[in-house]
Amino acid sequence: MTDNVVFWNGAFLPDSQARLPLLTHALHYGTGVFEGIRAYHDEGTGEVLLFRPLDHFRRMLHNVTLLNIRVPHPPEDLTDIAADLIRRNGFRADVYVRPIAYKSSARIGVTLPAEDSFAMIAVPLGDYLDTRKGLHCGVSSWRRLQDNAIPSRAKICGAYVNSALAAQEARDRGFDEAILLNEAGHVAEGSAMNLFLARDGRLITPDVASGILEGVTRDTVMTLACETMGVHTVERVVERSELYVADEVFLCGTAAQIAPVTRVDGKTVGTGKPGPITLELQEQYGRAVRRRLPRYAAWTEPVYGTDADDAKRGAA
Ligand SMILES: Cc1ncc(COP(=O)(O)O)c(C=O)c1O
């Protein structure tokens, strides 16, 4: 069994030595906030590049305030810790970094106690969803959590029960992934990914008040579509039936990357094959995360430092 190095409450240590008391508040009540960050291995240079780590850590530091959790590191230090973690594990592969800040009190009671902990784990990770074939998605019978129940924009641990119920139901019904509607019956997102449709050469995505996570990949997609392809995105309320008449549908997220959807509820989307906008975006995204688009070099952070200077030049 591998015993990877993890970061926990200020120190690097083997995973086997990181032990939580069974009464840990977050385990019982879901009182944690996590992130998911990818680092991409460039086989040419051997470098491993964290993708938009500062944006992920900034989002996390905003979101922890919802649960009164204090993380004792600024985003820049968290980025250094993530890079150090990958180096200490010697990973030369695509890696997924999972920071988590949580309520660590070991007392019974559901208020938000003062004790906080912070951990970061890194694991090698290939594709989370199949990004080559078209996915078959089903609209879930579970509704996305309302902002007034548990805010979806915050990656709160307990909120992922909602995602797990929807993702499992989708698999049990023979779908690859779920599409969740919000309480108003409008399209929100996938279980752990944002959703876009393409219609008449434009992209459409649920707006930030639709019960979604404000995804970093969502932002990357809108930026790349606009700046490299001249494709504009409209952020607005999306009705369920728009999924059935769209030219293209795709899901996107750090883990999922850009995953084309070719059937929704058994109905064929567009031609039934991944569409041209989705395929071009996959291409541009693949280039951006491996720092092959100089304009977006500042989005990537080299872990081993072999081409840190190139990144700074590209960002200038
Ligand atoms: C519910 C949910 N929506 C969307 C996303 C996509 O967000 P990002 O692109 O920041 O990874 C995720 C993944 O983290 C998620 O869990």
Coordinates of C-alpha atoms in Angstrom, one line a residue, residues 15-166:
D15 CA -0.8 9.6 5.3
S16 CA -0.7 6.7 7.8
Q17 CA 0.2 9.1 10.6
A18 CA -2.7 11.5 9.9
R19 CA -5.4 10.2 12.3
L20 CA -8.7 11.9 13.1
P21 CA -10.7 11.5 16.3
L22 CA -13.9 9.6 15.5
L23 CA -16.0 12.5 17.0
T24 CA -14.5 15.0 14.5
H25 CA -17.2 17.6 13.9
A26 CA -16.8 17.6 10.1
L27 CA -17.2 13.8 9.9
H28 CA -20.6 14.0 11.6
Y29 CA -22.0 17.2 10.3
G30 CA -20.2 17.8 7.0
T31 CA -18.7 21.0 8.3
G32 CA -15.8 21.3 5.9
V33 CA -15.0 23.1 2.7
F34 CA -12.8 21.5 0.1
E35 CA -11.3 22.2 -3.3
G36 CA -10.1 20.2 -6.3
I37 CA -7.1 21.4 -8.3
R38 CA -5.5 19.6 -11.1
A39 CA -1.8 19.5 -12.1
Y40 CA -0.9 18.4 -15.6
H41 CA 2.2 16.5 -16.5
D42 CA 4.0 17.7 -19.6
E43 CA 5.7 14.7 -21.1
G44 CA 7.9 16.9 -23.2
T45 CA 9.5 18.9 -20.4
G46 CA 8.8 16.5 -17.5
E47 CA 7.3 19.5 -15.7
V48 CA 4.1 19.2 -13.7
L49 CA 1.8 22.4 -13.9
L50 CA -0.8 23.3 -11.4
F51 CA -3.7 24.8 -13.2
R52 CA -5.2 28.1 -11.7
P53 CA -4.2 27.2 -8.1
L54 CA -4.5 30.8 -6.9
D55 CA -8.1 31.0 -8.2
H56 CA -9.0 27.8 -6.5
F57 CA -7.4 28.8 -3.2
R58 CA -9.0 32.3 -3.4
R59 CA -12.4 30.7 -3.8
M60 CA -11.7 28.4 -0.9
L61 CA -10.7 31.2 1.4
H62 CA -13.9 33.1 0.5
N63 CA -16.0 30.1 1.1
V64 CA -14.6 28.9 4.4
T65 CA -16.0 32.2 5.9
L66 CA -19.5 30.7 5.5
L67 CA -18.6 28.1 8.1
N68 CA -16.5 30.4 10.3
I69 CA -13.4 28.4 9.4
R70 CA -10.0 30.1 9.4
V71 CA -7.3 28.9 7.1
P72 CA -3.9 30.1 8.4
H73 CA -2.3 30.5 5.0
P74 CA -2.8 33.0 2.2
P75 CA -3.5 31.7 -1.4
E76 CA 0.2 32.1 -2.4
D77 CA 1.4 30.0 0.5
L78 CA -1.2 27.4 -0.3
T79 CA 0.0 27.2 -3.9
D80 CA 3.6 26.6 -2.6
I81 CA 2.3 23.9 -0.2
A82 CA 0.5 22.2 -3.2
A83 CA 3.7 22.3 -5.3
D84 CA 5.8 21.0 -2.4
L85 CA 3.3 18.2 -1.8
I86 CA 3.6 17.0 -5.4
R87 CA 7.4 17.3 -5.2
R88 CA 7.6 15.4 -1.9
N89 CA 5.6 12.6 -3.5
G90 CA 7.8 12.6 -6.5
F91 CA 4.7 12.7 -8.8
R92 CA 5.5 13.0 -12.6
A93 CA 2.0 12.4 -13.7
D94 CA -1.4 14.2 -13.9
V95 CA -2.2 14.9 -10.3
Y96 CA -5.3 15.9 -8.4
V97 CA -4.8 18.1 -5.3
R98 CA -7.5 18.0 -2.6
P99 CA -7.2 20.8 0.1
I100 CA -9.8 20.5 2.9
A101 CA -10.5 22.9 5.8
Y102 CA -12.8 21.5 8.4
K103 CA -14.2 21.8 11.9
S104 CA -12.1 19.5 14.0
S105 CA -13.7 19.8 17.4
A106 CA -14.4 16.4 18.9
R107 CA -17.4 17.3 20.9
I108 CA -21.1 16.6 20.3
G109 CA -23.1 19.6 19.2
V110 CA -24.1 21.2 15.9
T111 CA -23.0 24.8 16.3
L112 CA -19.8 25.9 14.5
P113 CA -17.1 25.3 17.2
A114 CA -13.9 27.3 17.1
E115 CA -11.4 24.5 16.3
D116 CA -10.3 24.3 12.7
S117 CA -8.0 22.0 10.8
F118 CA -6.5 22.1 7.3
A119 CA -5.2 19.3 5.2
M120 CA -4.0 18.8 1.6
I121 CA -3.7 15.5 -0.2
A122 CA -2.4 14.8 -3.7
V123 CA -3.1 11.8 -5.8
P124 CA -2.3 10.8 -9.4
L125 CA -5.6 11.1 -11.4
G126 CA -6.4 10.5 -15.1
D127 CA -9.8 11.1 -16.6
Y128 CA -12.7 11.3 -14.2
L129 CA -15.3 11.1 -16.9
D130 CA -14.7 9.8 -20.4
T131 CA -13.9 13.0 -22.3
R132 CA -13.7 11.3 -25.8
K133 CA -17.0 9.6 -26.2
G134 CA -20.3 11.5 -25.7
L135 CA -21.8 11.1 -22.3
H136 CA -25.4 9.9 -21.8
C137 CA -26.9 12.1 -19.0
G138 CA -30.2 11.9 -17.2
V139 CA -32.1 14.7 -15.5
S140 CA -32.0 13.8 -11.8
S141 CA -35.1 13.3 -9.6
W142 CA -33.0 15.0 -6.9
R143 CA -33.0 18.8 -6.9
R144 CA -29.9 21.0 -6.5
L145 CA -29.6 22.4 -3.0
Q146 CA -31.0 25.9 -2.6
D147 CA -28.7 28.7 -1.5
N148 CA -30.9 29.2 1.6
A149 CA -30.3 25.6 2.6
I150 CA -26.7 24.9 1.8
P151 CA -25.0 27.3 -0.7
S152 CA -23.9 25.4 -3.8
R153 CA -21.3 28.0 -4.5
A154 CA -19.2 27.0 -1.6
K155 CA -18.0 23.4 -2.0
I156 CA -19.2 22.5 1.5
C157 CA -18.6 18.9 2.4
G158 CA -22.1 18.1 3.6
A159 CA -23.6 19.5 0.3
Y160 CA -22.0 16.6 -1.6
V161 CA -24.6 14.2 -0.2
N162 CA -26.8 15.9 -2.8
S163 CA -24.2 15.3 -5.5
A164 CA -23.7 11.7 -4.4
L165 CA -27.4 10.9 -4.4
A166 CA -27.8 12.3 -7.9

